[in-house]
Short mmCIF file of C-alpha atoms and ligand atoms in Angstrom, two decimals:
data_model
loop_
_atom_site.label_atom_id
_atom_site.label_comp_id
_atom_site.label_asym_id
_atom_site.label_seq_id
_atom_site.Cartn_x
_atom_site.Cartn_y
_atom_site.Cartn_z
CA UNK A 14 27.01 42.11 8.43
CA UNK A 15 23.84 40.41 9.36
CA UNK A 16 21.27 39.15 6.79
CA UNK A 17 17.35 39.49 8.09
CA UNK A 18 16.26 35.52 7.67
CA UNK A 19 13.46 35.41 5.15
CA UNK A 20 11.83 31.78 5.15
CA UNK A 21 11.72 30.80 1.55
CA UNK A 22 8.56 28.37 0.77
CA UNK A 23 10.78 25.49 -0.08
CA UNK A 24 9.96 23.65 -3.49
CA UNK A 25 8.64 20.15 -3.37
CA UNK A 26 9.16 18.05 -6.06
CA UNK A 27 6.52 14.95 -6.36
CA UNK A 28 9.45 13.24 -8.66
CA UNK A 29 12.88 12.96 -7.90
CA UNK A 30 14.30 11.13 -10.46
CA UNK A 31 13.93 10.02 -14.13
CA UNK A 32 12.64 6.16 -12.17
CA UNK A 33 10.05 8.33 -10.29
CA UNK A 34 9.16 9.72 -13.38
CA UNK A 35 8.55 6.86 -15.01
CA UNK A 36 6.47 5.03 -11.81
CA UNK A 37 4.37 8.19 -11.66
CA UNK A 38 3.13 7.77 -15.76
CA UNK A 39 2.18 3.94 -14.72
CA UNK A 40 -0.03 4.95 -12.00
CA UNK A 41 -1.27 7.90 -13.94
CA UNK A 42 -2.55 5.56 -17.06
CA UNK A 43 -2.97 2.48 -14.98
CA UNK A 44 -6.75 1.57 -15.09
CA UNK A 45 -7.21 -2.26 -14.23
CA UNK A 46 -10.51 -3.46 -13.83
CA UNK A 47 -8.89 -5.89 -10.62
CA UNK A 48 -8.22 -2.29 -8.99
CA UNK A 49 -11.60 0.08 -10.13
CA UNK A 50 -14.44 -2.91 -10.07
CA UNK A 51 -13.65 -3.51 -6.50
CA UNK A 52 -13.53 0.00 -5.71
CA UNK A 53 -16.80 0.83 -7.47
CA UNK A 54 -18.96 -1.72 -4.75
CA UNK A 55 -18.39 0.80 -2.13
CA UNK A 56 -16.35 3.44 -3.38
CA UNK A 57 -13.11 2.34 -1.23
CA UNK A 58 -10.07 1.88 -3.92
CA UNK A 59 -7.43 -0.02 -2.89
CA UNK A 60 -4.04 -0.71 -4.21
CA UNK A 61 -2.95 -3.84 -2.63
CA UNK A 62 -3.87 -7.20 -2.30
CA UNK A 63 -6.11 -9.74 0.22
CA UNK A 64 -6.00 -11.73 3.00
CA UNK A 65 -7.95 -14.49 4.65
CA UNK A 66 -10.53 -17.40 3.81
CA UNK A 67 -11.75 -17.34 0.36
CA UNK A 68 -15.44 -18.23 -0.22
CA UNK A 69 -14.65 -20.54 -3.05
CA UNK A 70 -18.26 -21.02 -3.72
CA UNK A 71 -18.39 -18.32 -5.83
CA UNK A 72 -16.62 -20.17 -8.63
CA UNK A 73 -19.66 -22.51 -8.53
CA UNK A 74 -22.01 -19.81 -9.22
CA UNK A 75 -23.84 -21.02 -12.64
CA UNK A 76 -24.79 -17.73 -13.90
CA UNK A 77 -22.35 -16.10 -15.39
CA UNK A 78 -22.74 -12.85 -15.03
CA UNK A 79 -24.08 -13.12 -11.20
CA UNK A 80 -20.36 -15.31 -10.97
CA UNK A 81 -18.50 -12.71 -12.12
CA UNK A 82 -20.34 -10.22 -9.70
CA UNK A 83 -19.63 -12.31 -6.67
CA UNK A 84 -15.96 -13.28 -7.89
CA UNK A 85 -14.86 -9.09 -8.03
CA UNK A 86 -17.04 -8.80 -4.34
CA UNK A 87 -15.11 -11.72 -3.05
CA UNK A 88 -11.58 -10.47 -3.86
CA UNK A 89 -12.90 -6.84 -2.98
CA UNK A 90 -13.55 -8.01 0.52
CA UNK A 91 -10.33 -9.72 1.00
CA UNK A 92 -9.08 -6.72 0.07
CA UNK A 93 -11.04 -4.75 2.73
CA UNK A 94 -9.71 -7.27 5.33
CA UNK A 95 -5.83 -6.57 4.47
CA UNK A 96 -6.78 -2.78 5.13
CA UNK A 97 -9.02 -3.63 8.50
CA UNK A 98 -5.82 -5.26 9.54
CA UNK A 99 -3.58 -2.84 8.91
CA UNK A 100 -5.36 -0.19 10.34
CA UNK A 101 -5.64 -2.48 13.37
CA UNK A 102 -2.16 -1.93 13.90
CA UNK A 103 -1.93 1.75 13.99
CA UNK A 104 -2.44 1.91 17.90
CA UNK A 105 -4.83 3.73 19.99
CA UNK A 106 -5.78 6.73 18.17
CA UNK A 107 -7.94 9.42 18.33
CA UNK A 108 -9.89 11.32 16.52
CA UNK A 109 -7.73 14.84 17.36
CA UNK A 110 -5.04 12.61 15.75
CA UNK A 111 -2.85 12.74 12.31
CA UNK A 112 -1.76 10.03 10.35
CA UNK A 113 0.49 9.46 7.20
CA UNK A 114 -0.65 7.23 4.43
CA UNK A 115 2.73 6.42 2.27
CA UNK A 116 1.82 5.76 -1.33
CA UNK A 117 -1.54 6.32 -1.08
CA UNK A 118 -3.00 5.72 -4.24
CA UNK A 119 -6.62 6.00 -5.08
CA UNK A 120 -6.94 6.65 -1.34
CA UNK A 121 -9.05 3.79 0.35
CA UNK A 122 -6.58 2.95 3.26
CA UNK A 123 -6.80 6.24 4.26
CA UNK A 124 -10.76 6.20 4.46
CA UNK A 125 -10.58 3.17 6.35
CA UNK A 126 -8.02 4.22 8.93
CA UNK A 127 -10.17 7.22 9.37
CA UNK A 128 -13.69 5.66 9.39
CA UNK A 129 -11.99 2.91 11.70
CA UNK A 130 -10.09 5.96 14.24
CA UNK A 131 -12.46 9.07 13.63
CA UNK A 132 -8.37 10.53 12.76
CA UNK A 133 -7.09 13.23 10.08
CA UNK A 134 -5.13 11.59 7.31
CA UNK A 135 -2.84 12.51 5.31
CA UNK A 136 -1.96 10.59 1.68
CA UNK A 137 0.95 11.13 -0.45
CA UNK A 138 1.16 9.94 -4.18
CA UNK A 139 3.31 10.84 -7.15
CA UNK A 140 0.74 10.27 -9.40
CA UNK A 141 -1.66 13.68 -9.59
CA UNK A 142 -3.92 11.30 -11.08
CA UNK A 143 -4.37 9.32 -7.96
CA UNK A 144 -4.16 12.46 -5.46
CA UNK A 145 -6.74 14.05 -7.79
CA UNK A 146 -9.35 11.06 -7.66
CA UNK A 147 -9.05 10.11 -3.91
CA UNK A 148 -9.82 14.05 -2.88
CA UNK A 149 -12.88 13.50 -5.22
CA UNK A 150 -13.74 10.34 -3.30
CA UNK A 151 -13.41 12.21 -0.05
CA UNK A 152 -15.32 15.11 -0.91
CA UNK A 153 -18.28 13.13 -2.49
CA UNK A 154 -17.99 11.09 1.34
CA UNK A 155 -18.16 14.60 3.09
CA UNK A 156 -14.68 13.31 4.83
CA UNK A 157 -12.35 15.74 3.10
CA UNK A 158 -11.88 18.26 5.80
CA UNK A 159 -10.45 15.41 7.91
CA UNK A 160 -8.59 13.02 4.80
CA UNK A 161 -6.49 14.87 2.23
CA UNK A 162 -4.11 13.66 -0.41
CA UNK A 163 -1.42 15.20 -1.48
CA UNK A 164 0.60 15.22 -5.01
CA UNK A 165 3.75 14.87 -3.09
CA UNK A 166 6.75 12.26 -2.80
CA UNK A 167 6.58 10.14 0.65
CA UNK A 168 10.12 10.65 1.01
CA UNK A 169 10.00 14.54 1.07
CA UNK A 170 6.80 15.14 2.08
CA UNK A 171 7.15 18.80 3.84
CA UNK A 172 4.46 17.99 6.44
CA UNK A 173 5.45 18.76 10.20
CA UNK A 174 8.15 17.21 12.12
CA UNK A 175 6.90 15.40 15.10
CA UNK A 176 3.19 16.02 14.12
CA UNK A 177 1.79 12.10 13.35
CA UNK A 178 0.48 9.73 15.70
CA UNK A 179 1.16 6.74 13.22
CA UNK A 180 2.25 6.71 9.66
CA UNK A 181 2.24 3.52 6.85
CA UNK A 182 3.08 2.02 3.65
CA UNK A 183 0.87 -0.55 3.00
CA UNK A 184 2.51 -2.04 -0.45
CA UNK A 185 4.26 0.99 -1.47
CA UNK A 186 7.85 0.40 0.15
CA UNK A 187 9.36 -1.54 -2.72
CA UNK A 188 9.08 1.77 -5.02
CA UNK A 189 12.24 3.46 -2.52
CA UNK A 190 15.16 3.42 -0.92
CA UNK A 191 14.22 1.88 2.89
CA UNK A 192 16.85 4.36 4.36
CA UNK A 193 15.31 7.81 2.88
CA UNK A 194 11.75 6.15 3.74
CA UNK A 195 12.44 5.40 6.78
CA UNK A 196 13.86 8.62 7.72
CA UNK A 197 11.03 10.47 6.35
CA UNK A 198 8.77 8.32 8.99
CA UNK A 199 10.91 9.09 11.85
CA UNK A 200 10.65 12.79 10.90
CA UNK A 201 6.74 12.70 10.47
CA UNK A 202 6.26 10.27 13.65
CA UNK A 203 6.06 11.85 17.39
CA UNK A 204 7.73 9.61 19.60
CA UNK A 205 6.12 6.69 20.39
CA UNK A 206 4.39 6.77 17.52
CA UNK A 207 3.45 3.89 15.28
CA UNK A 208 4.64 3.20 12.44
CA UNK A 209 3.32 -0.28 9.99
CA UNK A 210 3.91 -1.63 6.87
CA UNK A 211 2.12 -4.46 4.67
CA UNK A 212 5.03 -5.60 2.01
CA UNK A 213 6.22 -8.04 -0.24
CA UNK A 214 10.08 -9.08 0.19
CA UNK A 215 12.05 -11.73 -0.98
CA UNK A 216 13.31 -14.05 1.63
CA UNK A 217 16.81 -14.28 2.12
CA UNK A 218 16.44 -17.43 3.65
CA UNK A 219 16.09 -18.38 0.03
CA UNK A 220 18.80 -16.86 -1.50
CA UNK A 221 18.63 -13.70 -3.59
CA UNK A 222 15.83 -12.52 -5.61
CA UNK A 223 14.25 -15.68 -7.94
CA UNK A 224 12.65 -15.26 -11.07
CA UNK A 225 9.39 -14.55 -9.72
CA UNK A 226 10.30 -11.59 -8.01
CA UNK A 227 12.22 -10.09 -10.88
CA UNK A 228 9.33 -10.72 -12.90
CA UNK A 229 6.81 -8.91 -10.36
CA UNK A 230 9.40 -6.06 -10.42
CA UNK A 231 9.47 -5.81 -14.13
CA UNK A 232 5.92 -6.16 -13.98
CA UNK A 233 5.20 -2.84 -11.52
CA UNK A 234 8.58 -1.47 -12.39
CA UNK A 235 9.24 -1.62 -8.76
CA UNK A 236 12.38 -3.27 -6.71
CA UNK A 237 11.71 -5.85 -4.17
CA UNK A 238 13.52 -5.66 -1.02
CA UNK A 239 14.76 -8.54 0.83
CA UNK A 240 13.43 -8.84 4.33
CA UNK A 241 16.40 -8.35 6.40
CA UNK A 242 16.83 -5.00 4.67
CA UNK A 243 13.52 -3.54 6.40
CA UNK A 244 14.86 -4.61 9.85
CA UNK A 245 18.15 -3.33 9.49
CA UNK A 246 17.09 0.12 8.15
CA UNK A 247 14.73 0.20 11.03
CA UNK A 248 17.02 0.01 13.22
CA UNK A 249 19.12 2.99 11.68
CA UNK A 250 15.88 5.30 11.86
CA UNK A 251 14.49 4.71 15.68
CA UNK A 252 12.05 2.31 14.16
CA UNK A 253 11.66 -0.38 17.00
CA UNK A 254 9.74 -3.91 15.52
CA UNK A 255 6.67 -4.64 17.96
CA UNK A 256 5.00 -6.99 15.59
CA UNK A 257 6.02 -9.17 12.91
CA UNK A 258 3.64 -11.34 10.95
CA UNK A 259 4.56 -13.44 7.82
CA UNK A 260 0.93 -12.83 5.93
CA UNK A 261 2.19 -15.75 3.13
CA UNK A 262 -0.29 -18.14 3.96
CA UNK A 263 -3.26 -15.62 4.46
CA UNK A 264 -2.83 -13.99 1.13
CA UNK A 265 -3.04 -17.41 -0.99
CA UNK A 266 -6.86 -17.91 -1.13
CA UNK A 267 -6.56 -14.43 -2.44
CA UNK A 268 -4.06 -15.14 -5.41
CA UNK A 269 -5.82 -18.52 -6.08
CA UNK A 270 -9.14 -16.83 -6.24
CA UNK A 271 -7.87 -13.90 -8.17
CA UNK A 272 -6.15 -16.33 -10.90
CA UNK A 273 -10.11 -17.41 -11.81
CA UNK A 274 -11.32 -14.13 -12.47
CA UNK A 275 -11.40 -14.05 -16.28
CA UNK A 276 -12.84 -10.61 -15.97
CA UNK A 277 -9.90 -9.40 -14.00
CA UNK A 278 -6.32 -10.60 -14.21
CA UNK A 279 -3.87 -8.76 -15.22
CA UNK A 280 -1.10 -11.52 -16.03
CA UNK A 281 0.83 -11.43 -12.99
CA UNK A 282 -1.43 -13.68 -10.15
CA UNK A 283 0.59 -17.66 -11.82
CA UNK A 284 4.11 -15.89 -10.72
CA UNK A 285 2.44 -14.50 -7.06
CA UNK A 286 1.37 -17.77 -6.39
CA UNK A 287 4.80 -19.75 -7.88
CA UNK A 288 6.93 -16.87 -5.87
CA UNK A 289 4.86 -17.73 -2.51
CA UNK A 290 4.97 -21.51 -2.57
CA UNK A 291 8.65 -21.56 -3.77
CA UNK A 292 9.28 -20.03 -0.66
CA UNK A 293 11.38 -17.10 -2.61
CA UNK A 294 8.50 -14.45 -1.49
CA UNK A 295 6.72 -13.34 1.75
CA UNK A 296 3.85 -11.48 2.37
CA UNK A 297 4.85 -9.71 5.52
CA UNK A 298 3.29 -6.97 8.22
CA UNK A 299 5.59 -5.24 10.17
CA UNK A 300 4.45 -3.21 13.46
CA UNK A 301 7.30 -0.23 14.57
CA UNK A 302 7.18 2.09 17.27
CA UNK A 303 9.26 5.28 16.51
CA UNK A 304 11.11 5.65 19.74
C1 GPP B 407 -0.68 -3.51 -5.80
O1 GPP B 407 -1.22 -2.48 -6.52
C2 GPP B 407 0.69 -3.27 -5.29
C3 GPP B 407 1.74 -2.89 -6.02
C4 GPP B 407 1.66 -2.56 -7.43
C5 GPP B 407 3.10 -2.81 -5.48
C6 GPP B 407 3.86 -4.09 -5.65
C7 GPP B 407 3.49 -4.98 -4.56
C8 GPP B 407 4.15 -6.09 -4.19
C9 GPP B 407 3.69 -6.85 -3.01
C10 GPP B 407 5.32 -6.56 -4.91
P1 GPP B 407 -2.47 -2.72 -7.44
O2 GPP B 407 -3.65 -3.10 -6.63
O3 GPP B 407 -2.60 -1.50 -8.27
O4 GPP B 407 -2.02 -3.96 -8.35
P2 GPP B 407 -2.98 -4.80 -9.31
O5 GPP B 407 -3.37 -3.88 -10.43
O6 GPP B 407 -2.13 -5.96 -9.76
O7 GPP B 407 -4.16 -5.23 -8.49
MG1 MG B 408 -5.25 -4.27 -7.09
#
């Protein structure tokens, strides 16, 4: 007997577990002023942190409102500069190029990797919420035939094989399992493409997780990896290390600046900076090619 094949849309579910479930509601009610004042100065909403130089002279500012003003601009270009460099990572692209944005959230990495490489983008987020805002923010920039987000799980995306130039997860990897990630990446990612990550991990040079990081994972309801594990799943999904950079001491002035802003801590920026100087927690990029 043969049976004609009919190809059956296949479903995608944006959760896949009761965790997911519960990760999607915090992003979908999650409204911190530390994450939507920044994004309001230019309209590019980021979910992650800084790096570089702080200008600490805004703390000096005697007006108080004009301080508080300069404080959220100050941590909003830090911000910036973590995406910049990320996005400086993603290779020579061009603008007949795709990429995949991992956890995208509100969207802004995407924007910049676009503005930055003239490419099409593609986001993924399980929150609808965040899918739902960033295509606003891309239609209102007259970008959103070229950047889309998607109300879909990074690790089951259903975008094409083979069909990305570069791909990243810029402070979204601690939410998964590394292996399913990563072979979700090598799927999406031609060969030779690139592949980056910004993360926090806990350094196993120190031991096993401290207190700090359990405390940041109860606080995002996430699960901090150590750093060996990203190497080592790498390796398993044809994810080759080109570039490794331990961001620790470039994302201090940001935590230290952050930990002033009356107007917009959220109760976690004492254990960031305890967890970095302890030496228990790294801020760390790492540059793959998919081979
Ligand atoms: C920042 O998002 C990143 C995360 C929540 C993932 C956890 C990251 C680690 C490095 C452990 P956010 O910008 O929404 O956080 P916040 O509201 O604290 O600014
Ligand atoms: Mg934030």
């Amino acid at each position: 007997m043969t049976t004609a094949h009919v190809p059956t849309a296949r479903p995608l579910m944006p959760t896949h577990s009761t965790y997911q479930a519960r990760v999607a509601d915090y992003w979908n009610t999650e409204e911190n002023p530390v994450n939507l004042e920044l994004g309001k100065i230019d309209d590019l909403y980021h979910h992650h942190y800084g790096i570089g130089e702080a200008d600490r002279s805004v703390l000096d500012e005697p007006d108080p409102v004009r301080r508080r003003e300069r404080l959220t601009g100050e941590l909003h270009r830090l911000e910036h500069a973590q995406a910049e460099l990320l996005a400086s990572h993603l290779g020579a692209l061009t603008p007949g190029d795709r990429v995949f944005d991992a956890g995208c959230g509100r969207g802004g990495g995407s924007v910049v990797a676009h503005l930055r490489h003239g490419c099409h983008t593609d986001g993924a987020t399980i929150s609808a919420k965040q899918a739902d805002f960033a295509n606003e923010q891309a239609r209102k920039r007259g970008i959103a035939d070229k950047v889309r987000y998607h109300h879909r799980n990074m690790l089951d995306t259903g975008f094409a094989t083979g069909a990305y130039a570069a791909s990243w997860n810029n402070e979204s990897t601690m939410y998964v399992e590394l292996d399913l990630l990563f072979a979700e990446h090598a799927r999406l990612l031609r060969r030779g493409g690139r592949y980056v990550t910004i993360t926090g991990c806990y350094n196993d040079a120190y031991g096993r997780a401290s207190r700090e990081v359990s405390l940041i994972n109860a606080h995002y309801i996430c699960d901090i990896h150590p750093r060996s594990a990203y190497f080592r799943a790498m390796a398993r999904h044809r994810l080759v290390p080109v570039h490794v950079q331990d961001l620790t001491e470039a994302t201090l002035p940001y935590w230290e600046l952050r930990s002033q802003a009356d107007h917009l801590v959220t109760g976690i920026e004492e254990t960031f900076l305890t967890a970095y100087r302890n030496g228990s927690f790294q801020y760390l990029l790492i540059a793959a090619d998919r081979i």
